[in-house]
mmCIF file of C-alpha atoms and ligand atoms in Angstrom:
data_model
loop_
_atom_site.group_PDB
_atom_site.id
_atom_site.type_symbol
_atom_site.label_atom_id
_atom_site.label_comp_id
_atom_site.label_asym_id
_atom_site.label_seq_id
_atom_site.Cartn_x
_atom_site.Cartn_y
_atom_site.Cartn_z
ATOM 1 C CA MET E 190 49.683 -226.395 -15.432
ATOM 2 C CA TYR E 191 50.560 -230.024 -14.593
ATOM 3 C CA ASP E 192 50.497 -231.702 -17.960
ATOM 4 C CA LYS E 193 52.465 -234.711 -16.784
ATOM 5 C CA ILE E 194 50.682 -237.601 -15.087
ATOM 6 C CA ASN E 195 51.651 -237.876 -11.419
ATOM 7 C CA LEU E 196 50.342 -239.415 -8.212
ATOM 8 C CA LEU E 197 47.837 -236.600 -7.729
ATOM 9 C CA ASP E 198 45.873 -238.192 -10.566
ATOM 10 C CA ALA E 199 45.375 -241.231 -8.318
ATOM 11 C CA VAL E 200 43.275 -239.185 -5.867
ATOM 12 C CA GLY E 201 39.516 -239.887 -6.035
ATOM 13 C CA GLY E 202 37.643 -242.388 -8.181
ATOM 14 C CA THR E 203 37.214 -244.630 -5.126
ATOM 15 C CA PRO E 204 34.863 -247.663 -5.032
ATOM 16 C CA ILE E 205 31.569 -247.744 -3.116
ATOM 17 C CA VAL E 206 30.232 -250.865 -1.388
ATOM 18 C CA LYS E 207 26.952 -251.989 0.188
ATOM 19 C CA LEU E 208 27.155 -253.465 3.685
ATOM 20 C CA ASN E 209 25.799 -256.989 3.384
ATOM 21 C CA LYS E 210 26.037 -258.644 6.785
ATOM 22 C CA ILE E 211 25.654 -256.156 9.622
ATOM 23 C CA VAL E 212 22.599 -254.229 8.405
ATOM 24 C CA PRO E 213 19.220 -255.790 9.357
ATOM 25 C CA HIS E 214 17.158 -257.019 6.359
ATOM 26 C CA ASP E 215 14.131 -254.846 7.141
ATOM 27 C CA SER E 216 16.264 -251.675 6.899
ATOM 28 C CA ALA E 217 17.333 -249.331 4.135
ATOM 29 C CA GLU E 218 20.552 -250.222 2.274
ATOM 30 C CA VAL E 219 23.783 -248.766 3.692
ATOM 31 C CA TRP E 220 26.424 -247.820 1.118
ATOM 32 C CA VAL E 221 29.966 -246.826 2.085
ATOM 33 C CA LYS E 222 32.358 -244.840 -0.103
ATOM 34 C CA LEU E 223 35.834 -246.319 0.343
ATOM 35 C CA GLU E 224 37.901 -243.184 0.770
ATOM 36 C CA GLY E 225 40.602 -245.171 2.536
ATOM 37 C CA GLN E 226 41.709 -246.141 -0.987
ATOM 38 C CA ASN E 227 43.104 -242.690 -1.769
ATOM 39 C CA PRO E 228 46.947 -242.539 -1.966
ATOM 40 C CA THR E 229 47.492 -241.677 1.750
ATOM 41 C CA GLY E 230 44.473 -243.704 2.849
ATOM 42 C CA SER E 231 42.176 -240.743 3.569
ATOM 43 C CA TYR E 232 39.549 -238.550 1.912
ATOM 44 C CA LYS E 233 41.697 -235.602 2.954
ATOM 45 C CA ASP E 234 43.815 -236.188 -0.172
ATOM 46 C CA ARG E 235 40.955 -234.611 -2.122
ATOM 47 C CA MET E 236 41.054 -231.357 -0.156
ATOM 48 C CA ALA E 237 44.863 -231.201 -0.147
ATOM 49 C CA VAL E 238 44.976 -231.430 -3.966
ATOM 50 C CA SER E 239 42.267 -228.782 -4.294
ATOM 51 C CA VAL E 240 43.798 -226.325 -1.775
ATOM 52 C CA LEU E 241 47.362 -226.563 -3.066
ATOM 53 C CA GLU E 242 46.701 -226.736 -6.802
ATOM 54 C CA ASN E 243 44.401 -223.700 -6.572
ATOM 55 C CA ALA E 244 46.906 -221.814 -4.389
ATOM 56 C CA ILE E 245 49.623 -222.425 -7.003
ATOM 57 C CA LYS E 246 47.302 -221.337 -9.820
ATOM 58 C CA ARG E 247 46.548 -218.095 -7.963
ATOM 59 C CA GLY E 248 50.262 -217.534 -7.242
ATOM 60 C CA ASP E 249 49.685 -217.720 -3.443
ATOM 61 C CA VAL E 250 52.519 -220.253 -3.110
ATOM 62 C CA LYS E 251 55.447 -221.139 -5.363
ATOM 63 C CA THR E 252 57.757 -224.145 -5.800
ATOM 64 C CA GLY E 253 60.246 -224.368 -2.926
ATOM 65 C CA GLU E 254 58.116 -222.337 -0.508
ATOM 66 C CA ARG E 255 56.606 -223.600 2.769
ATOM 67 C CA VAL E 256 53.045 -224.662 3.557
ATOM 68 C CA VAL E 257 51.847 -224.650 7.210
ATOM 69 C CA GLU E 258 48.761 -226.207 8.821
ATOM 70 C CA TYR E 259 47.588 -227.408 12.232
ATOM 71 C CA THR E 260 46.230 -230.901 11.946
ATOM 72 C CA GLY E 261 45.459 -234.080 13.818
ATOM 73 C CA GLY E 262 47.377 -235.946 11.206
ATOM 74 C CA SER E 263 45.146 -237.006 8.295
ATOM 75 C CA THR E 264 45.082 -233.549 6.744
ATOM 76 C CA GLY E 265 48.778 -233.251 7.577
ATOM 77 C CA THR E 266 49.586 -236.512 5.822
ATOM 78 C CA SER E 267 47.579 -235.497 2.759
ATOM 79 C CA LEU E 268 49.197 -232.050 2.613
ATOM 80 C CA ALA E 269 52.651 -233.612 3.083
ATOM 81 C CA PHE E 270 51.937 -236.018 0.202
ATOM 82 C CA VAL E 271 50.721 -233.295 -2.169
ATOM 83 C CA CYS E 272 53.612 -230.988 -1.157
ATOM 84 C CA SER E 273 56.095 -233.734 -2.009
ATOM 85 C CA VAL E 274 54.593 -234.110 -5.500
ATOM 86 C CA LEU E 275 54.454 -230.329 -6.066
ATOM 87 C CA ASP E 276 57.953 -229.578 -4.655
ATOM 88 C CA LEU E 277 56.696 -227.560 -1.694
ATOM 89 C CA LYS E 278 57.987 -227.733 1.907
ATOM 90 C CA PHE E 279 55.491 -228.538 4.647
ATOM 91 C CA THR E 280 55.309 -228.019 8.422
ATOM 92 C CA ALA E 281 52.464 -229.685 10.372
ATOM 93 C CA VAL E 282 51.535 -228.446 13.841
ATOM 94 C CA THR E 283 50.082 -231.486 15.609
ATOM 95 C CA SER E 284 49.796 -233.148 19.029
ATOM 96 C CA ASP E 285 50.597 -236.377 20.831
ATOM 97 C CA ALA E 286 46.800 -236.888 21.152
ATOM 98 C CA PHE E 287 46.797 -238.090 17.542
ATOM 99 C CA SER E 288 48.111 -241.417 16.322
ATOM 100 C CA LYS E 289 51.869 -241.889 16.054
ATOM 101 C CA ILE E 290 51.458 -243.562 12.672
ATOM 102 C CA LYS E 291 50.024 -240.316 11.260
ATOM 103 C CA HIS E 292 53.073 -238.414 12.533
ATOM 104 C CA GLN E 293 55.397 -240.969 10.994
ATOM 105 C CA SER E 294 53.506 -240.731 7.680
ATOM 106 C CA ILE E 295 53.854 -236.942 7.617
ATOM 107 C CA GLU E 296 57.600 -237.293 8.175
ATOM 108 C CA ALA E 297 57.862 -240.041 5.554
ATOM 109 C CA PHE E 298 56.721 -237.505 2.946
ATOM 110 C CA GLY E 299 59.615 -235.249 3.980
ATOM 111 C CA ALA E 300 57.618 -232.772 6.101
ATOM 112 C CA ASP E 301 58.444 -231.281 9.533
ATOM 113 C CA LEU E 302 56.380 -231.736 12.706
ATOM 114 C CA VAL E 303 55.746 -229.382 15.605
ATOM 115 C CA VAL E 304 54.139 -231.482 18.368
ATOM 116 C CA ILE E 305 52.028 -229.802 21.086
ATOM 117 C CA LYS E 306 51.631 -231.820 24.320
ATOM 118 C CA SER E 307 48.096 -232.958 25.247
ATOM 119 C CA LYS E 308 46.663 -233.778 28.688
ATOM 120 C CA ASN E 309 46.522 -237.605 28.933
ATOM 121 C CA GLY E 310 46.221 -238.073 25.176
ATOM 122 C CA ASN E 311 42.770 -236.436 25.047
ATOM 123 C CA ILE E 312 41.630 -234.228 22.180
ATOM 124 C CA THR E 313 40.245 -231.105 23.914
ATOM 125 C CA PRO E 314 39.074 -227.692 22.655
ATOM 126 C CA ASP E 315 42.019 -226.148 24.558
ATOM 127 C CA LEU E 316 44.530 -228.363 22.733
ATOM 128 C CA ILE E 317 43.079 -227.487 19.318
ATOM 129 C CA GLN E 318 43.342 -223.786 20.262
ATOM 130 C CA LYS E 319 47.036 -224.158 21.192
ATOM 131 C CA MET E 320 47.760 -225.891 17.867
ATOM 132 C CA LYS E 321 45.986 -223.104 15.999
ATOM 133 C CA ILE E 322 47.974 -220.352 17.742
ATOM 134 C CA LYS E 323 51.284 -222.081 16.932
ATOM 135 C CA ALA E 324 50.332 -222.537 13.267
ATOM 136 C CA SER E 325 49.313 -218.845 12.969
ATOM 137 C CA GLU E 326 52.705 -217.816 14.386
ATOM 138 C CA LEU E 327 54.573 -219.970 11.858
ATOM 139 C CA ALA E 328 52.371 -218.764 8.996
ATOM 140 C CA LYS E 329 53.626 -215.175 9.548
ATOM 141 C CA GLU E 330 57.121 -216.147 8.423
ATOM 142 C CA PRO E 331 58.169 -215.099 4.884
ATOM 143 C CA GLN E 332 57.459 -217.387 1.889
ATOM 144 C CA THR E 333 54.975 -219.345 3.968
ATOM 145 C CA PHE E 334 51.463 -220.290 2.872
ATOM 146 C CA TYR E 335 48.782 -221.132 5.444
ATOM 147 C CA ALA E 336 46.703 -223.956 3.938
ATOM 148 C CA ASP E 337 43.735 -222.890 6.114
ATOM 149 C CA GLN E 338 41.788 -226.149 6.246
ATOM 150 C CA PHE E 339 39.190 -224.333 8.406
ATOM 151 C CA GLY E 340 38.647 -221.390 6.067
ATOM 152 C CA SER E 341 39.689 -222.015 2.456
ATOM 153 C CA SER E 342 36.755 -222.387 0.066
ATOM 154 C CA ASP E 343 38.952 -224.797 -1.923
ATOM 155 C CA VAL E 344 38.384 -227.358 0.858
ATOM 156 C CA ILE E 345 34.676 -227.805 0.080
ATOM 157 C CA LYS E 346 35.320 -227.697 -3.683
ATOM 158 C CA GLY E 347 37.813 -230.557 -3.276
ATOM 159 C CA TYR E 348 35.005 -232.894 -2.192
ATOM 160 C CA GLU E 349 32.475 -232.123 -4.918
ATOM 161 C CA GLY E 350 33.926 -234.919 -7.047
ATOM 162 C CA LEU E 351 33.220 -237.340 -4.209
ATOM 163 C CA GLY E 352 29.517 -236.461 -4.328
ATOM 164 C CA LYS E 353 29.374 -236.726 -8.124
ATOM 165 C CA GLU E 354 31.038 -240.147 -7.990
ATOM 166 C CA ILE E 355 28.404 -241.363 -5.482
ATOM 167 C CA VAL E 356 25.547 -240.451 -7.838
ATOM 168 C CA ASP E 357 27.364 -242.063 -10.800
ATOM 169 C CA GLN E 358 27.842 -245.220 -8.741
ATOM 170 C CA VAL E 359 24.498 -245.673 -6.927
ATOM 171 C CA GLY E 360 22.070 -243.201 -8.503
ATOM 172 C CA LYS E 361 19.361 -241.735 -6.266
ATOM 173 C CA ILE E 362 20.148 -241.769 -2.560
ATOM 174 C CA ASP E 363 17.870 -240.865 0.342
ATOM 175 C CA VAL E 364 20.273 -239.863 3.129
ATOM 176 C CA LEU E 365 23.884 -238.696 3.300
ATOM 177 C CA CYS E 366 25.368 -238.801 6.801
ATOM 178 C CA SER E 367 28.909 -238.255 8.020
ATOM 179 C CA ALA E 368 30.820 -237.025 11.055
ATOM 180 C CA VAL E 369 32.158 -233.500 10.937
ATOM 181 C CA GLY E 370 35.430 -231.875 11.879
ATOM 182 C CA THR E 371 35.597 -228.851 9.612
ATOM 183 C CA GLY E 372 32.430 -230.055 7.854
ATOM 184 C CA GLY E 373 34.272 -229.763 4.510
ATOM 185 C CA ALA E 374 33.869 -233.395 3.444
ATOM 186 C CA LEU E 375 30.168 -233.573 4.340
ATOM 187 C CA MET E 376 29.220 -230.281 2.672
ATOM 188 C CA GLY E 377 31.414 -230.713 -0.399
ATOM 189 C CA THR E 378 30.097 -234.242 -0.934
ATOM 190 C CA TYR E 379 26.521 -233.030 -0.486
ATOM 191 C CA ASN E 380 27.091 -230.179 -2.959
ATOM 192 C CA GLY E 381 28.472 -232.636 -5.528
ATOM 193 C CA ILE E 382 25.410 -234.884 -5.086
ATOM 194 C CA VAL E 383 23.052 -231.924 -5.515
ATOM 195 C CA ILE E 384 24.970 -230.729 -8.629
ATOM 196 C CA SER E 385 24.309 -234.223 -10.038
ATOM 197 C CA GLY E 386 20.570 -233.708 -9.597
ATOM 198 C CA VAL E 387 19.901 -235.732 -6.409
ATOM 199 C CA LYS E 388 18.783 -234.152 -3.116
ATOM 200 C CA PRO E 389 19.239 -236.505 -0.138
ATOM 201 C CA LYS E 390 18.533 -235.666 3.502
ATOM 202 C CA LEU E 391 21.728 -234.352 5.086
ATOM 203 C CA ILE E 392 22.658 -235.541 8.597
ATOM 204 C CA ALA E 393 25.801 -234.403 10.450
ATOM 205 C CA LEU E 394 27.329 -236.679 13.088
ATOM 206 C CA GLU E 395 29.411 -236.060 16.202
ATOM 207 C CA PRO E 396 30.773 -238.090 19.139
ATOM 208 C CA SER E 397 28.389 -237.895 22.125
ATOM 209 C CA GLN E 398 31.473 -237.169 24.276
ATOM 210 C CA SER E 399 31.916 -233.851 22.362
ATOM 211 C CA PRO E 400 28.335 -232.858 21.546
ATOM 212 C CA PHE E 401 28.944 -229.297 20.333
ATOM 213 C CA LEU E 402 26.311 -229.439 17.586
ATOM 214 C CA THR E 403 23.573 -230.883 19.782
ATOM 215 C CA THR E 404 24.364 -229.051 23.080
ATOM 216 C CA GLY E 405 26.722 -226.164 22.217
ATOM 217 C CA LYS E 406 29.497 -227.661 24.368
ATOM 218 C CA GLY E 407 32.501 -229.722 23.230
ATOM 219 C CA GLY E 408 34.339 -232.247 25.396
ATOM 220 C CA ALA E 409 37.264 -234.645 25.638
ATOM 221 C CA HIS E 410 37.052 -237.688 23.372
ATOM 222 C CA LYS E 411 39.161 -240.055 21.272
ATOM 223 C CA VAL E 412 37.659 -240.020 17.782
ATOM 224 C CA GLU E 413 40.345 -238.409 15.640
ATOM 225 C CA GLY E 414 39.395 -235.682 13.169
ATOM 226 C CA ILE E 415 35.891 -234.840 14.410
ATOM 227 C CA GLY E 416 34.081 -233.235 17.381
ATOM 228 C CA LEU E 417 36.548 -230.371 17.614
ATOM 229 C CA GLY E 418 34.561 -228.393 20.196
ATOM 230 C CA PHE E 419 33.724 -225.405 17.994
ATOM 231 C CA ALA E 420 31.269 -224.746 15.160
ATOM 232 C CA PRO E 421 32.448 -226.650 12.054
ATOM 233 C CA PRO E 422 33.269 -223.737 9.738
ATOM 234 C CA PHE E 423 31.939 -225.334 6.541
ATOM 235 C CA LEU E 424 28.746 -226.785 7.988
ATOM 236 C CA ASP E 425 25.796 -224.998 6.377
ATOM 237 C CA LYS E 426 22.991 -225.425 8.900
ATOM 238 C CA ASP E 427 20.398 -224.301 6.319
ATOM 239 C CA LYS E 428 21.134 -227.416 4.255
ATOM 240 C CA LEU E 429 21.202 -229.725 7.281
ATOM 241 C CA ASP E 430 18.167 -231.869 8.176
ATOM 242 C CA SER E 431 19.432 -233.096 11.545
ATOM 243 C CA VAL E 432 22.395 -233.921 13.771
ATOM 244 C CA LYS E 433 23.043 -237.251 15.503
ATOM 245 C CA SER E 434 25.511 -237.988 18.256
ATOM 246 C CA VAL E 435 27.073 -241.432 18.616
ATOM 247 C CA ASP E 436 28.904 -242.868 21.619
ATOM 248 C CA GLN E 437 32.617 -243.231 20.845
ATOM 249 C CA ASP E 438 32.882 -246.712 22.371
ATOM 250 C CA LYS E 439 30.095 -247.947 20.083
ATOM 251 C CA ALA E 440 32.032 -246.410 17.178
ATOM 252 C CA PHE E 441 35.233 -248.250 18.139
ATOM 253 C CA ASP E 442 33.314 -251.545 18.613
ATOM 254 C CA MET E 443 31.824 -250.965 15.143
ATOM 255 C CA CYS E 444 35.321 -250.552 13.645
ATOM 256 C CA ARG E 445 36.275 -254.000 14.914
ATOM 257 C CA LEU E 446 32.983 -255.584 13.818
ATOM 258 C CA LEU E 447 33.222 -254.005 10.364
ATOM 259 C CA ALA E 448 36.693 -255.410 9.784
ATOM 260 C CA ARG E 449 35.713 -258.911 10.967
ATOM 261 C CA GLU E 450 32.318 -259.149 9.283
ATOM 262 C CA GLU E 451 32.467 -256.965 6.187
ATOM 263 C CA GLY E 452 36.213 -256.745 5.574
ATOM 264 C CA LEU E 453 35.998 -252.975 5.864
ATOM 265 C CA PHE E 454 39.004 -251.641 7.799
ATOM 266 C CA GLY E 455 38.508 -248.046 8.925
ATOM 267 C CA GLY E 456 39.302 -245.499 11.624
ATOM 268 C CA GLY E 457 37.122 -244.224 14.487
ATOM 269 C CA SER E 458 35.177 -241.673 12.449
ATOM 270 C CA THR E 459 34.304 -244.420 9.953
ATOM 271 C CA GLY E 460 33.001 -246.617 12.781
ATOM 272 C CA LEU E 461 30.944 -243.696 14.052
ATOM 273 C CA ASN E 462 29.569 -242.989 10.575
ATOM 274 C CA ILE E 463 28.469 -246.572 10.134
ATOM 275 C CA CYS E 464 26.837 -246.790 13.596
ATOM 276 C CA ALA E 465 24.713 -243.782 12.635
ATOM 277 C CA ALA E 466 24.046 -244.967 9.073
ATOM 278 C CA ILE E 467 22.683 -248.290 10.363
ATOM 279 C CA GLU E 468 20.451 -246.496 12.924
ATOM 280 C CA ILE E 469 19.134 -244.228 10.175
ATOM 281 C CA ALA E 470 18.644 -247.206 7.822
ATOM 282 C CA LYS E 471 16.509 -248.908 10.502
ATOM 283 C CA GLU E 472 14.466 -245.731 10.965
ATOM 284 C CA ILE E 473 13.709 -245.092 7.282
ATOM 285 C CA GLY E 474 13.151 -248.752 6.346
ATOM 286 C CA PRO E 475 13.541 -250.898 3.220
ATOM 287 C CA GLY E 476 13.675 -249.640 -0.362
ATOM 288 C CA LYS E 477 15.869 -246.634 0.495
ATOM 289 C CA LYS E 478 19.593 -245.897 0.419
ATOM 290 C CA VAL E 479 21.769 -244.339 3.128
ATOM 291 C CA VAL E 480 25.279 -243.326 2.053
ATOM 292 C CA THR E 481 28.168 -242.633 4.392
ATOM 293 C CA LEU E 482 31.941 -242.354 4.150
ATOM 294 C CA ASN E 483 34.832 -244.586 5.091
ATOM 295 C CA CYS E 484 36.937 -241.517 5.942
ATOM 296 C CA ASP E 485 40.246 -243.335 6.201
ATOM 297 C CA THR E 486 41.978 -246.694 6.476
ATOM 298 C CA GLY E 487 42.261 -248.603 9.743
ATOM 299 C CA LEU E 488 45.980 -249.033 9.058
ATOM 300 C CA LYS E 489 46.431 -245.543 10.551
ATOM 301 C CA TYR E 490 45.075 -246.787 13.894
ATOM 302 C CA LEU E 491 47.000 -250.022 14.386
ATOM 303 C CA GLY E 492 48.492 -250.053 17.883
ATOM 304 C CA SER E 493 45.986 -247.437 19.097
ATOM 305 C CA HIS E 494 42.954 -247.906 21.356
ATOM 306 C CA ILE E 495 40.898 -249.038 18.324
ATOM 307 C CA TYR E 496 43.099 -251.889 17.112
ATOM 308 C CA THR E 497 45.475 -252.746 19.968
HETATM 309 C C1 PLP U 289 39.780 -239.446 10.226
HETATM 310 C C2 PLP U 289 38.929 -238.245 9.995
HETATM 311 N N1 PLP U 289 37.600 -238.398 9.925
HETATM 312 C C3 PLP U 289 36.779 -237.349 9.741
HETATM 313 C C4 PLP U 289 37.286 -236.061 9.622
HETATM 314 C C5 PLP U 289 36.338 -234.911 9.427
HETATM 315 O O1 PLP U 289 36.424 -234.354 8.132
HETATM 316 P P1 PLP U 289 36.035 -232.833 7.858
HETATM 317 O O2 PLP U 289 37.085 -231.979 8.502
HETATM 318 O O3 PLP U 289 36.016 -232.679 6.379
HETATM 319 O O4 PLP U 289 34.691 -232.593 8.478
HETATM 320 C C6 PLP U 289 38.657 -235.868 9.686
HETATM 321 C C7 PLP U 289 39.236 -234.521 9.593
HETATM 322 O O5 PLP U 289 40.380 -234.295 9.917
HETATM 323 C C8 PLP U 289 39.500 -236.983 9.874
HETATM 324 O O6 PLP U 289 40.831 -236.835 9.961
#
């Protein structure tokens, strides 16, 4: 349908790097896929392209119509970016618990924001519920398409390319681990790896302050995009080998260390992913490969509690 080359063609095809300095020598290798290099600086660009291109193909949304989603900001920024390229309008339901830079990015792409107030800037299950209710209300309006980042099967499909790229770049891998919000990135990436003929162990990660997967109960925390306090809709427990929780403060310390030592500048979920990947690499030992994701760029978190 889109025969002309546009910025959507710049989504994906990201580099992968091996961490050289902060992983002990008697550990497995830790490889990180640099998803912060997508056009809006997040792996969410992949799902936004998949959801909206497929919706247009099916006739679920047409040029000039509105797309609605509730989002902490990364998904919102990616949807706003893709909507601008595809001549769609976009409204993001978000909250002041998420970084201001993400809100400004959404607006920069010409989208509208509906901001729900949080209690003390914390991401809580109650806040996510309020955002969801508001988005459902807006989605009932005419000529409005609900992107449905928590339900659309196009979300998982959008990440299959990520998994295929990993196998093309590093070959056989032993473990894939990543933090989950919807679980779309982890499962889609895993599916892409399996389609390419490799079957790593699959480990889902969460902040220990919101340990829904390990204890059944969510909680207040400050790692944007993950630990939402309900079952990640795309997480297929049958494919999962284990779940690890990581303390958020260790994740934020890791963000700062990563930037200083490895030159890798990521957000809180990236720091959390790398804390866990290094722990796993120590456990499984040399001669093996652990792969995780740099979910987004640290630029989105400048001026926040991670990079003050
Ligand atoms: C920064 C960040 N990291 C991780 C995630 C989790 O990704 P997924 O929803 O695919 O599990 C998100 C989701 O919004 C995010 O914004």
